[in-house]
mmCIF file of C-alpha atoms and ligand atoms in Angstrom:
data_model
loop_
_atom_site.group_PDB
_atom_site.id
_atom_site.type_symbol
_atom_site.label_atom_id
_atom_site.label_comp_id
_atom_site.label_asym_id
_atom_site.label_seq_id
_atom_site.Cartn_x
_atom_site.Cartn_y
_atom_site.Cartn_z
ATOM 1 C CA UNK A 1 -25.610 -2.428 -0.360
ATOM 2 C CA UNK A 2 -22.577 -3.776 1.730
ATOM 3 C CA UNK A 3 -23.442 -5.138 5.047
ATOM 4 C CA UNK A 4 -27.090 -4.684 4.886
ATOM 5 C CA UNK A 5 -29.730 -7.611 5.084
ATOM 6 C CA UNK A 6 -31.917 -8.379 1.745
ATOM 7 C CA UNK A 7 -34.841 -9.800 2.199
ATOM 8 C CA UNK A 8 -36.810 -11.129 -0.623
ATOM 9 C CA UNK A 9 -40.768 -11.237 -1.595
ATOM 10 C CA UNK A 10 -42.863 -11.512 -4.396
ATOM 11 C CA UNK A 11 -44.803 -8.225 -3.539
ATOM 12 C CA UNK A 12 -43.699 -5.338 -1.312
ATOM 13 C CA UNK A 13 -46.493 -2.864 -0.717
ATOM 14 C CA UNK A 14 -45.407 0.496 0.512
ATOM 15 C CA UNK A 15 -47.642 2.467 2.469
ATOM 16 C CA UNK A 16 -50.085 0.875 4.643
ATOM 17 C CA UNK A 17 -53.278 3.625 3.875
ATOM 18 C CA UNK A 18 -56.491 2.106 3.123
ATOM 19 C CA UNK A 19 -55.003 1.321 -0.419
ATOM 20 C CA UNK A 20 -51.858 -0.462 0.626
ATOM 21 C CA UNK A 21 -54.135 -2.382 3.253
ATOM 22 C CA UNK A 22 -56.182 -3.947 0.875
ATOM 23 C CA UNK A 23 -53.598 -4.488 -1.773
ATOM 24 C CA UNK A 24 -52.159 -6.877 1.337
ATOM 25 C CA UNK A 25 -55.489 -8.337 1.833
ATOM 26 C CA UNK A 26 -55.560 -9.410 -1.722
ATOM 27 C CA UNK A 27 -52.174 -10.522 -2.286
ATOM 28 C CA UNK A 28 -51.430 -12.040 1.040
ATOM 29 C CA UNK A 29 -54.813 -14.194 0.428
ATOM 30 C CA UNK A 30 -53.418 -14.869 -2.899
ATOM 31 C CA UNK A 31 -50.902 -16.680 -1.420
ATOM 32 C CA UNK A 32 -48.070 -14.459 -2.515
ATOM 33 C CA UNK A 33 -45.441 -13.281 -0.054
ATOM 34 C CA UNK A 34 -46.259 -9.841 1.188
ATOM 35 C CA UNK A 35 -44.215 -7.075 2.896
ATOM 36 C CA UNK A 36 -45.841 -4.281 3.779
ATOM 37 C CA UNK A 37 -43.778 -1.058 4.974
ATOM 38 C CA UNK A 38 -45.157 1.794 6.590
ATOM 39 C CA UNK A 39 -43.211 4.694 8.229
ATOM 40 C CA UNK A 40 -46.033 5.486 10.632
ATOM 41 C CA UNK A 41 -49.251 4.909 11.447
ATOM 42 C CA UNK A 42 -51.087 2.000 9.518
ATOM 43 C CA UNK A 43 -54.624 3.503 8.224
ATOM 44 C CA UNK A 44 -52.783 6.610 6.972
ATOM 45 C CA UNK A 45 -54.700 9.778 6.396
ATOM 46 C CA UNK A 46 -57.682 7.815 8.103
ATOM 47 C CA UNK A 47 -55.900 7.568 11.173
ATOM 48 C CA UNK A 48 -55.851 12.053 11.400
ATOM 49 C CA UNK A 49 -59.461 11.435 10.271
ATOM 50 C CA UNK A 50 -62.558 11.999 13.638
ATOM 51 C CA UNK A 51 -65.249 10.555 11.622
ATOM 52 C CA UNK A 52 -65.497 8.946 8.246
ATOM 53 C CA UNK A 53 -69.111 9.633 6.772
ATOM 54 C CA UNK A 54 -68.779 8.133 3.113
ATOM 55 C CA UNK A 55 -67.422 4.623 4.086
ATOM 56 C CA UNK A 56 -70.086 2.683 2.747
ATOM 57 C CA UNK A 57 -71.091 -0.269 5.285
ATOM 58 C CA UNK A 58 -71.170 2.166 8.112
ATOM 59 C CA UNK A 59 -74.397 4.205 8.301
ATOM 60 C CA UNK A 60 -73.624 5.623 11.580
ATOM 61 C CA UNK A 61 -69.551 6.752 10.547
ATOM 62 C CA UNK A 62 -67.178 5.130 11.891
ATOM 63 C CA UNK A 63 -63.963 7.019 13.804
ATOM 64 C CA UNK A 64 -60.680 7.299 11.601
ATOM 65 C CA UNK A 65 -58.845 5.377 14.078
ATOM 66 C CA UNK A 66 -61.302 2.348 14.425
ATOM 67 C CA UNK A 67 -62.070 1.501 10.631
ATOM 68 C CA UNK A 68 -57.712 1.683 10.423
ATOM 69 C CA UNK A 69 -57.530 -0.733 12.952
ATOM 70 C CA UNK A 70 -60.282 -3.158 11.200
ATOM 71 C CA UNK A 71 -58.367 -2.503 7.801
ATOM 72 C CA UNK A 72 -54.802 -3.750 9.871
ATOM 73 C CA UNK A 73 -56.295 -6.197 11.757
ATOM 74 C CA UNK A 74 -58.007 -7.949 8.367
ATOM 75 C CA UNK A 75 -54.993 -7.120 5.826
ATOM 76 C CA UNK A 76 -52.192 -9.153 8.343
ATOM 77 C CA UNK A 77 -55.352 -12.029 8.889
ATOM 78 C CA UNK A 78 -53.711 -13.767 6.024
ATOM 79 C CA UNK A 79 -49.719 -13.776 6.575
ATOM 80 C CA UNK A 80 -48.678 -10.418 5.795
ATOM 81 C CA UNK A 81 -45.934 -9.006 7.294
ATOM 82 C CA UNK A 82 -45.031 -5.641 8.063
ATOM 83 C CA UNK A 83 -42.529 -3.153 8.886
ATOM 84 C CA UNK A 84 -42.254 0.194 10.391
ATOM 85 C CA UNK A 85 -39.494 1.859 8.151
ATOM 86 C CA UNK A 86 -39.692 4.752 6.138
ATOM 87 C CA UNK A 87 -38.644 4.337 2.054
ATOM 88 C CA UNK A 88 -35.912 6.497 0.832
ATOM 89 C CA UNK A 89 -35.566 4.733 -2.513
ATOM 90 C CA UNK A 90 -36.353 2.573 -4.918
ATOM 91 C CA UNK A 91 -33.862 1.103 -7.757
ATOM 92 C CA UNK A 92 -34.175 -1.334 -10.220
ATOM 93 C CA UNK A 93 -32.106 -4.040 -10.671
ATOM 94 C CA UNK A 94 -33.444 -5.952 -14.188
ATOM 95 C CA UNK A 95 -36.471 -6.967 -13.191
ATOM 96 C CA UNK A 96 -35.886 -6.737 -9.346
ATOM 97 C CA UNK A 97 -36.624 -3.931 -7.536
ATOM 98 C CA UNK A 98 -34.970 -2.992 -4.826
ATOM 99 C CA UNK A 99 -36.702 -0.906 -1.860
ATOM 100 C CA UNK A 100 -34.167 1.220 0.509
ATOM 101 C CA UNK A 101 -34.874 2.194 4.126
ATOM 102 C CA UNK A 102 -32.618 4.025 6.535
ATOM 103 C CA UNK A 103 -32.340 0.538 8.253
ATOM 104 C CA UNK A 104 -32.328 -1.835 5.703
ATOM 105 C CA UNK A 105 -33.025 -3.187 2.126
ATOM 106 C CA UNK A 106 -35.904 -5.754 0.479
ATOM 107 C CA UNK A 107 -36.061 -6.577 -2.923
ATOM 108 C CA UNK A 108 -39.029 -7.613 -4.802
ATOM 109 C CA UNK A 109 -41.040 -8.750 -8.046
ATOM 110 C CA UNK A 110 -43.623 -6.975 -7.915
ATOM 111 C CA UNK A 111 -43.911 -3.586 -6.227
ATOM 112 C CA UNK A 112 -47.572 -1.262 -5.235
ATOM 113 C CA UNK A 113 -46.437 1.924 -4.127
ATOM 114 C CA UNK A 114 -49.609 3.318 -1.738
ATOM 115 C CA UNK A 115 -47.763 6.098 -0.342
ATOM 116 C CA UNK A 116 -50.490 9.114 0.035
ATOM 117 C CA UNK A 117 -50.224 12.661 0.288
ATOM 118 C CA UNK A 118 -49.146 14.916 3.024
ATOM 119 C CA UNK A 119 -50.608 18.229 3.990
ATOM 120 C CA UNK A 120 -48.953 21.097 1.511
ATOM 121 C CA UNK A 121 -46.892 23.579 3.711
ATOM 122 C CA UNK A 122 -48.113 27.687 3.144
ATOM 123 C CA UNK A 123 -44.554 28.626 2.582
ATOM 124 C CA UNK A 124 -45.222 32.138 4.253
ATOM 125 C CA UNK A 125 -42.132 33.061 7.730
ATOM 126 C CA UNK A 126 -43.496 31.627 10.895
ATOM 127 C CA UNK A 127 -44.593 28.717 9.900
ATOM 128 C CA UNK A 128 -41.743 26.686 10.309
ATOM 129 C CA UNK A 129 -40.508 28.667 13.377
ATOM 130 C CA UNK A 130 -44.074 28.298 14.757
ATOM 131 C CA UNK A 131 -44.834 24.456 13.750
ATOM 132 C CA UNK A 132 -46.275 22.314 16.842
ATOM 133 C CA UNK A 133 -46.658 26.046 18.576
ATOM 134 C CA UNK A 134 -49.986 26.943 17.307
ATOM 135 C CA UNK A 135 -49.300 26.007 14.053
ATOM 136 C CA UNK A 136 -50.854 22.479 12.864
ATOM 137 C CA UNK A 137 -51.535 20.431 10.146
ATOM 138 C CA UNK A 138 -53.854 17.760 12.033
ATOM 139 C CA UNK A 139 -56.825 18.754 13.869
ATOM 140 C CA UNK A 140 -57.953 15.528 15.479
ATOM 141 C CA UNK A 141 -54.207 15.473 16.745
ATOM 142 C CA UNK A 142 -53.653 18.814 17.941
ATOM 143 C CA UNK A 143 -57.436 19.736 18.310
ATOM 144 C CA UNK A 144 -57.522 19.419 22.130
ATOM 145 C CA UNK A 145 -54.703 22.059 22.884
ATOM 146 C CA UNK A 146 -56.979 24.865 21.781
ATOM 147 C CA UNK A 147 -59.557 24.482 24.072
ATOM 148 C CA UNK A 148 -61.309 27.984 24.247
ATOM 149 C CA UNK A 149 -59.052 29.565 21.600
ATOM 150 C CA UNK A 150 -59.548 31.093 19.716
ATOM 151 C CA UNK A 151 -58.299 29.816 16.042
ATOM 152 C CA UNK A 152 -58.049 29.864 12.636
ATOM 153 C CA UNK A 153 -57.939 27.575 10.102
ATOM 154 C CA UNK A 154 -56.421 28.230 6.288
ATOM 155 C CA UNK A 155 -57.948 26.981 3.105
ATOM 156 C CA UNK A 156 -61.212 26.383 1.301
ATOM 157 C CA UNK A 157 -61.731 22.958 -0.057
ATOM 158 C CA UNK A 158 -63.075 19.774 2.014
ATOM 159 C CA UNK A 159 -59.950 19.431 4.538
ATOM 160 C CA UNK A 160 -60.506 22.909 5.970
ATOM 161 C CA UNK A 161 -63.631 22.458 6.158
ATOM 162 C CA UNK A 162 -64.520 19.504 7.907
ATOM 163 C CA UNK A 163 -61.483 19.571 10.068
ATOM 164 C CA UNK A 164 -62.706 23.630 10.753
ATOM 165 C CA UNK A 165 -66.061 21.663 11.925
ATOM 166 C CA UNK A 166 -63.882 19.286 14.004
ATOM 167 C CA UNK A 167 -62.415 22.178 15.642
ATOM 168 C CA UNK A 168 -65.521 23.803 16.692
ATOM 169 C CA UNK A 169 -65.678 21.166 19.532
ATOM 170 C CA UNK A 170 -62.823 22.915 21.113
ATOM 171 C CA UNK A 171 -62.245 26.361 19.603
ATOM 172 C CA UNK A 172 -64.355 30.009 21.511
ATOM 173 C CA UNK A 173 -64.181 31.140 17.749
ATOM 174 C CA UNK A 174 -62.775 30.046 14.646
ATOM 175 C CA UNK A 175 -62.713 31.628 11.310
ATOM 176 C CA UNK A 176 -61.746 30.137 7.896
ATOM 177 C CA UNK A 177 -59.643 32.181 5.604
ATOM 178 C CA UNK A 178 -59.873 31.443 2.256
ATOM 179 C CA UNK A 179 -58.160 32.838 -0.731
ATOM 180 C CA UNK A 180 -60.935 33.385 -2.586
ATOM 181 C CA UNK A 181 -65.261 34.205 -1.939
ATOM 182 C CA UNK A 182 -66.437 30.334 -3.294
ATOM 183 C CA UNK A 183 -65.563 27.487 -1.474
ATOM 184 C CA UNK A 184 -63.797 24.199 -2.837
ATOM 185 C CA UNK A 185 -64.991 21.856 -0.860
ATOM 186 C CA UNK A 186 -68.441 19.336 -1.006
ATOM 187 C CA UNK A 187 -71.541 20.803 -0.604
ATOM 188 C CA UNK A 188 -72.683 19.341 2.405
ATOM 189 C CA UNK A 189 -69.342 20.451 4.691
ATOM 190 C CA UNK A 190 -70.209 24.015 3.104
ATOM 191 C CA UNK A 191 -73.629 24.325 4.431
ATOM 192 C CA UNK A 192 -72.525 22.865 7.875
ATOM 193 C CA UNK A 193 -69.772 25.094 8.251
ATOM 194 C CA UNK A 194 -71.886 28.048 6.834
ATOM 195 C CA UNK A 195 -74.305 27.353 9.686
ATOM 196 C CA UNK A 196 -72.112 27.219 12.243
ATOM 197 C CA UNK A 197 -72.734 29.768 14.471
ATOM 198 C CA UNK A 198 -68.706 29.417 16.143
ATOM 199 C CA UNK A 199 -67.288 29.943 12.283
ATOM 200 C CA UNK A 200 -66.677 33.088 10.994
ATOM 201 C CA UNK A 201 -64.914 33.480 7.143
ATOM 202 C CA UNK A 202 -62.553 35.852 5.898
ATOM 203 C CA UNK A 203 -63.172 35.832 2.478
ATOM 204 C CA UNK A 204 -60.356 36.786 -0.463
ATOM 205 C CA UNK A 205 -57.655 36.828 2.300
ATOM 206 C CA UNK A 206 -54.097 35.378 2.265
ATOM 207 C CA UNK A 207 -52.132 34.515 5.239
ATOM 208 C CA UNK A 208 -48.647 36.740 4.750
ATOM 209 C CA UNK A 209 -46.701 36.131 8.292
ATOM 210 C CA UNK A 210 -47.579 33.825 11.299
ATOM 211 C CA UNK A 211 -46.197 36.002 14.308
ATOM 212 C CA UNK A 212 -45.709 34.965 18.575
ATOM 213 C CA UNK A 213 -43.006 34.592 20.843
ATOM 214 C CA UNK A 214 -42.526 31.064 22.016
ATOM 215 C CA UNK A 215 -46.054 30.362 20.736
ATOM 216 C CA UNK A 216 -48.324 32.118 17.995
ATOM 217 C CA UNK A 217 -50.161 34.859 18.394
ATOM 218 C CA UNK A 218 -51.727 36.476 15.790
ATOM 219 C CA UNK A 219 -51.109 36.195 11.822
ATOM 220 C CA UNK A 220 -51.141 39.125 9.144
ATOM 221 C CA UNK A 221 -53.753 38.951 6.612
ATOM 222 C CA UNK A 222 -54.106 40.744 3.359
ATOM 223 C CA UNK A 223 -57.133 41.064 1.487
ATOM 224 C CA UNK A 224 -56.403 40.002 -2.222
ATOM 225 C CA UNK A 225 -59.173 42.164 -3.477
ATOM 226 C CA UNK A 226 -58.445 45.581 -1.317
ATOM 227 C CA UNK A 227 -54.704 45.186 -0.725
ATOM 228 C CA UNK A 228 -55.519 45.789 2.818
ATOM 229 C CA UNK A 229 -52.949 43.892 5.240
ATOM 230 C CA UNK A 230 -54.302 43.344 8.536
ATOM 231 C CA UNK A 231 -52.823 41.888 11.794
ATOM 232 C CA UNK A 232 -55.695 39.185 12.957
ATOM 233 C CA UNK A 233 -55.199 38.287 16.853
ATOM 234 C CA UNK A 234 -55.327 34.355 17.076
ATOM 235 C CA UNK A 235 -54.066 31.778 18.995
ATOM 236 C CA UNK A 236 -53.866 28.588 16.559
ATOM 237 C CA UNK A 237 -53.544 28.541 13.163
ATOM 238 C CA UNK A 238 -54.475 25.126 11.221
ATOM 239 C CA UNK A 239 -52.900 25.012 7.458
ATOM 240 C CA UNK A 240 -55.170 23.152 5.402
ATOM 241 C CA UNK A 241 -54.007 24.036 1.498
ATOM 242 C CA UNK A 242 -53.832 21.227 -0.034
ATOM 243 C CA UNK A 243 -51.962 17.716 -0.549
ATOM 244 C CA UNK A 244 -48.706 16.864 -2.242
ATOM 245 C CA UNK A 245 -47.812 13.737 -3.253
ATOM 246 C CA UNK A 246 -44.628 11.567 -1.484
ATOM 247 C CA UNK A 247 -43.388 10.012 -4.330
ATOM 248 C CA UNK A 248 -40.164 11.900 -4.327
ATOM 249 C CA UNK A 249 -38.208 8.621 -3.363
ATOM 250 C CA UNK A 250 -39.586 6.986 -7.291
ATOM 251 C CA UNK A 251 -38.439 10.054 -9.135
ATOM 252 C CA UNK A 252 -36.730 8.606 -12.397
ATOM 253 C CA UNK A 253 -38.201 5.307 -12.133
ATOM 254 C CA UNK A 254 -41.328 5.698 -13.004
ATOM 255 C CA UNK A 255 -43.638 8.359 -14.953
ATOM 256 C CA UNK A 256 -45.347 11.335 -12.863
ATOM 257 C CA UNK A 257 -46.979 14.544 -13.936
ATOM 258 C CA UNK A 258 -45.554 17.431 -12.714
ATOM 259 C CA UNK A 259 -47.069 17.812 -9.750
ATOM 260 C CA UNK A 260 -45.437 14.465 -8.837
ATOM 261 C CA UNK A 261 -48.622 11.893 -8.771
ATOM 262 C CA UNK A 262 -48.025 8.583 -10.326
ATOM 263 C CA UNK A 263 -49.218 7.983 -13.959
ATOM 264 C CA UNK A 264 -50.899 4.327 -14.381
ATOM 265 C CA UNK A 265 -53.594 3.306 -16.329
ATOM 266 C CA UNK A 266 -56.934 1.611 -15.384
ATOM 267 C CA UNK A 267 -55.515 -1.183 -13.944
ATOM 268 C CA UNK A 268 -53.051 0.986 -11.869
ATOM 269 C CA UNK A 269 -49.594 -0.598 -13.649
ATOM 270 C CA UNK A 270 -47.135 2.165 -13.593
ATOM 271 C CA UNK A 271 -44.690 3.199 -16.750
ATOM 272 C CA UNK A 272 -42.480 0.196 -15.115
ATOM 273 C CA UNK A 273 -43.490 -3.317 -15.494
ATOM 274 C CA UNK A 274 -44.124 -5.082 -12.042
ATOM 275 C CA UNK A 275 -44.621 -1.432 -10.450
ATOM 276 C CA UNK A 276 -48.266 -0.250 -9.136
ATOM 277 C CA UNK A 277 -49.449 2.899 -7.201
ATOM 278 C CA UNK A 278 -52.644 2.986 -5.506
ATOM 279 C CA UNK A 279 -54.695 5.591 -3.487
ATOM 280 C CA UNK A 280 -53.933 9.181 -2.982
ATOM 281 C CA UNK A 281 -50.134 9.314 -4.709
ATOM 282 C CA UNK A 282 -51.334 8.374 -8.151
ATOM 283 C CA UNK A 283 -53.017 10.869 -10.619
ATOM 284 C CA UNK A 284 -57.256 9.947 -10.527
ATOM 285 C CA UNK A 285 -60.159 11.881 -10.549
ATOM 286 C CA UNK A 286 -61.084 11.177 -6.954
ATOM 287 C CA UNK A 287 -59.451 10.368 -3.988
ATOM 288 C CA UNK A 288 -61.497 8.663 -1.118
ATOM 289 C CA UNK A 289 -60.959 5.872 1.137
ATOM 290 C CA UNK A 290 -63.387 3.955 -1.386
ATOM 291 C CA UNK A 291 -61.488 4.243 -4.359
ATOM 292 C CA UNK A 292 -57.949 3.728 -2.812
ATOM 293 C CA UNK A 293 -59.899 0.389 -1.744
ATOM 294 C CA UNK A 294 -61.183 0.001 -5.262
ATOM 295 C CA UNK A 295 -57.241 0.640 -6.569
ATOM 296 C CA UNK A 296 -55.715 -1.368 -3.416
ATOM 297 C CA UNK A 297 -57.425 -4.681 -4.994
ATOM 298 C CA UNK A 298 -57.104 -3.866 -8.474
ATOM 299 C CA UNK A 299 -53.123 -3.324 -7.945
ATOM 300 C CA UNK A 300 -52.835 -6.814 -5.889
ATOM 301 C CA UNK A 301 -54.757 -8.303 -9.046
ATOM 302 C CA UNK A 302 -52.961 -7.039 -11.657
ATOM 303 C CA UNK A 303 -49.628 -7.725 -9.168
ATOM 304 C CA UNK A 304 -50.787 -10.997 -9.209
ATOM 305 C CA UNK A 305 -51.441 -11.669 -13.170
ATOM 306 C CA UNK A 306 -48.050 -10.324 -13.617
ATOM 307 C CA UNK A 307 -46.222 -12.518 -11.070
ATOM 308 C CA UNK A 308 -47.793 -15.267 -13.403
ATOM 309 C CA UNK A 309 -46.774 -14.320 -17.008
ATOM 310 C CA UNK A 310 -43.201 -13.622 -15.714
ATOM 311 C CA UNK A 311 -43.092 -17.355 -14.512
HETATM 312 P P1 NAP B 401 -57.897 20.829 -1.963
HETATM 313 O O1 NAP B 401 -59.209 20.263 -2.341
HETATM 314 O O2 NAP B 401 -56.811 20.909 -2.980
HETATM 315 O O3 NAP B 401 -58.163 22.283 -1.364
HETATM 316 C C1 NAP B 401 -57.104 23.123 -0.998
HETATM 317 C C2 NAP B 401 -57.654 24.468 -0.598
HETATM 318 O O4 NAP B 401 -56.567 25.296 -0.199
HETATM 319 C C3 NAP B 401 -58.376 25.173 -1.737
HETATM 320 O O5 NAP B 401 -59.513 25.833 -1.254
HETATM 321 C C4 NAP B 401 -57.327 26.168 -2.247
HETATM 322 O O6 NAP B 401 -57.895 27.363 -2.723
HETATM 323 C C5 NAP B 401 -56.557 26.477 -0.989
HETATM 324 N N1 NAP B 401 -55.158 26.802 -1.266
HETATM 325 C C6 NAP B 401 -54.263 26.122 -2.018
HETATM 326 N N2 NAP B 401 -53.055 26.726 -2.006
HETATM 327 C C7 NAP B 401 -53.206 27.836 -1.241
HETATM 328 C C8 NAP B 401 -52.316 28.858 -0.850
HETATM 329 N N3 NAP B 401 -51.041 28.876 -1.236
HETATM 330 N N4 NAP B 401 -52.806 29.847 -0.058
HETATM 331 C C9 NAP B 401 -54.098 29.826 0.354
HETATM 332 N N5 NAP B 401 -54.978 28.869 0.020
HETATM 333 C C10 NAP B 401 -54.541 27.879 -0.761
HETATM 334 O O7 NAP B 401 -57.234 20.030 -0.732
HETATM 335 P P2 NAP B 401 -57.938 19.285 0.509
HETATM 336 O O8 NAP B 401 -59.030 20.089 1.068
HETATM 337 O O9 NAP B 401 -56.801 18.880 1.394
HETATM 338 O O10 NAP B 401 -58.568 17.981 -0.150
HETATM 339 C C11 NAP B 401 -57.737 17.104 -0.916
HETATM 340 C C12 NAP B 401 -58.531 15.908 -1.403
HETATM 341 O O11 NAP B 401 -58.932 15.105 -0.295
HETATM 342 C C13 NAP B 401 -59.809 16.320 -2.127
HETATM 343 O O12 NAP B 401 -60.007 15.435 -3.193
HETATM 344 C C14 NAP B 401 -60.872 16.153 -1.086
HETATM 345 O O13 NAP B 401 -62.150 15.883 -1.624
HETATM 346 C C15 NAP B 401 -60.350 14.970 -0.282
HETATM 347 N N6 NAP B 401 -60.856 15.044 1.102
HETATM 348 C C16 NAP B 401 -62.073 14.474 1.327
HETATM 349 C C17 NAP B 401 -62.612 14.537 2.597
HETATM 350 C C18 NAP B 401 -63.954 13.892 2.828
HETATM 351 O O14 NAP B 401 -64.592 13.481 1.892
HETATM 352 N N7 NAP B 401 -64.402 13.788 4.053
HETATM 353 C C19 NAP B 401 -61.956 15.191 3.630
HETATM 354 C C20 NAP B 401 -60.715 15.772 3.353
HETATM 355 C C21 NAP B 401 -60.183 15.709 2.074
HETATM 356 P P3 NAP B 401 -58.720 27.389 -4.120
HETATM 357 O O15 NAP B 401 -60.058 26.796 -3.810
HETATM 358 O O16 NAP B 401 -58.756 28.824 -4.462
HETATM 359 O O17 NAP B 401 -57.904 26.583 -5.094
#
């Protein structure tokens, strides 16, 4: 790229989640040269997160925002350094891999892609039109606006659900509306939310339309079951359907299924050599917190013991 500053490192980590975090940790205690790059927030989906339960080493939870900051505050302990910049692609050049930003370009040996998942849109008119008007995709961020609303929130696995729970703190009612009559989500967010006497459920129903003038105000709902299409009076609607993977900026350079997670094996090497993903954006039978920890310092390792075979 003409013009544009290269920087060089031995690992550049993109995504500063829990994974990414501790994939610095590792490698920056390792000794290696360490960029990190996040476009946001460092902690991730943590950071959108009130209270984290199944942290182990906290037995009382511990807030989203607070275990993010002790993840920063440990992974940059050791000489990492970051940037806020968001990725827009990655190239290869022989073994050198070269990570784009809008501002600027780095180029590295070894690369751990950490990147997440964002909240899958509904696809359904009004909720573009209506985004940041009622409609949200982060309750501990938008939570406080519906103070005595009354709400709904979309889905049926364990977003919906314990964000739905989150919401009860604010909402006068709140139903869930889920697609079909069994929840997704873990057992223990179903019986809480089942026992909450401010939820409500609309079973078998899809959202069709999100209608309002310059903010929502009610949605139409059709009952997969009857056919029935209903207009449903509410003043918030929270879309909680699922996550899709941002690894659109790697397509081509390394494998994915189809869904667009990264393939790796155990040891979380991609298809590429000298390219790892971690956390949420690769395919794995779980994703937590503790197992993009688990994959942050298995990445750095493996990062590492390929940084020394090259040499
Ligand atoms: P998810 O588990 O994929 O659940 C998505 C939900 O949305 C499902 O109930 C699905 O219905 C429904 N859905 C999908 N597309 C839809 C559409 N077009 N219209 C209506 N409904 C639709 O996603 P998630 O809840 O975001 O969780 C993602 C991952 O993060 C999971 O592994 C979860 O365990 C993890 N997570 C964990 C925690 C925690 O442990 N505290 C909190 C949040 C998330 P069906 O059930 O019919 O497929």
């Amino acid at each position: 790229m003409k013009g544009v500053k290269t920087e060089v490192y031995e690992v550049i980590i993109i995504g500063g989640g829990p994974g990414g975090l501790t994939a610095g940790l590792y490698t920056s205690r390792a000794r290696l040269s360490t960029l990190l790059i996040e476009s946001a927030l460092f902690g991730g989906q943590m950071t959108t997160t009130e209270l984290i339960e199944n942290y182990p080493g906290f037995p009382q939870g511990v807030t989203g925002d607070e275990l993010s900051r002790l993840m920063e505050d440990q992974a940059k302990k050791f000489g990492m350094k970051t940037v806020t910049q968001e990725v827009v692609k990655v190239s290869l050049e022989g073994a050198v891999k070269v990570v784009q930003t809008y501002e600027s370009a780095y180029r590295c040996e070894a690369l751990i892609v950490s990147t997440g998942t964002e909240y899958r849109k509904l696809g359904v008119p009004g909720e573009k039109e209506f985004a940041g008007k009622g409609v949200s995709y982060c309750a501990t961020c938008d939570g406080a606006f519906f103070r005595d609303s009354q709400i709904v929130v979309v889905g049926g696995g364990d977003s919906a659900l314990t964000e739905a729970l989150f919401l009860t703190k604010f909402a006068r009612e709140l139903t869930i509306i889920h697609r079909r009559d069994a929840l997704r989500g873990t057992k223990i967010y179903q019986e809480r939310a089942l026992a909450s006497p401010k939820i409500k459920f609309l079973w078998n129903s899809i959202v069709q339309e999100i209608n309002g003038d310059s903010t929502v105000r009610s949605i139409n709902v059709k009952n997969v079951k009857t056919g029935e299409i209903k207009e449903v009076e509410t003043e918030g609607v929270f879309l909680f359907v699922g996550l899709v993977p941002r690894t659109q900026f790697l397509k081509g350079v390394v494998q994915m299924d189809e869904a667009g997670y990264i393939l790796t094996n155990e040891d979380c090497e991609t298809s590429t050599k000298g390219i790892l993903a971690v956390g949420d954006c690769r395919k794995k039978l779980l994703r937590q917190i503790a197992t993009a920890v688990g994959d942050g310092a298995t990445a750095a390792f493996a990062a590492e013991k390929f940084l020394e075979l090259k040499e």
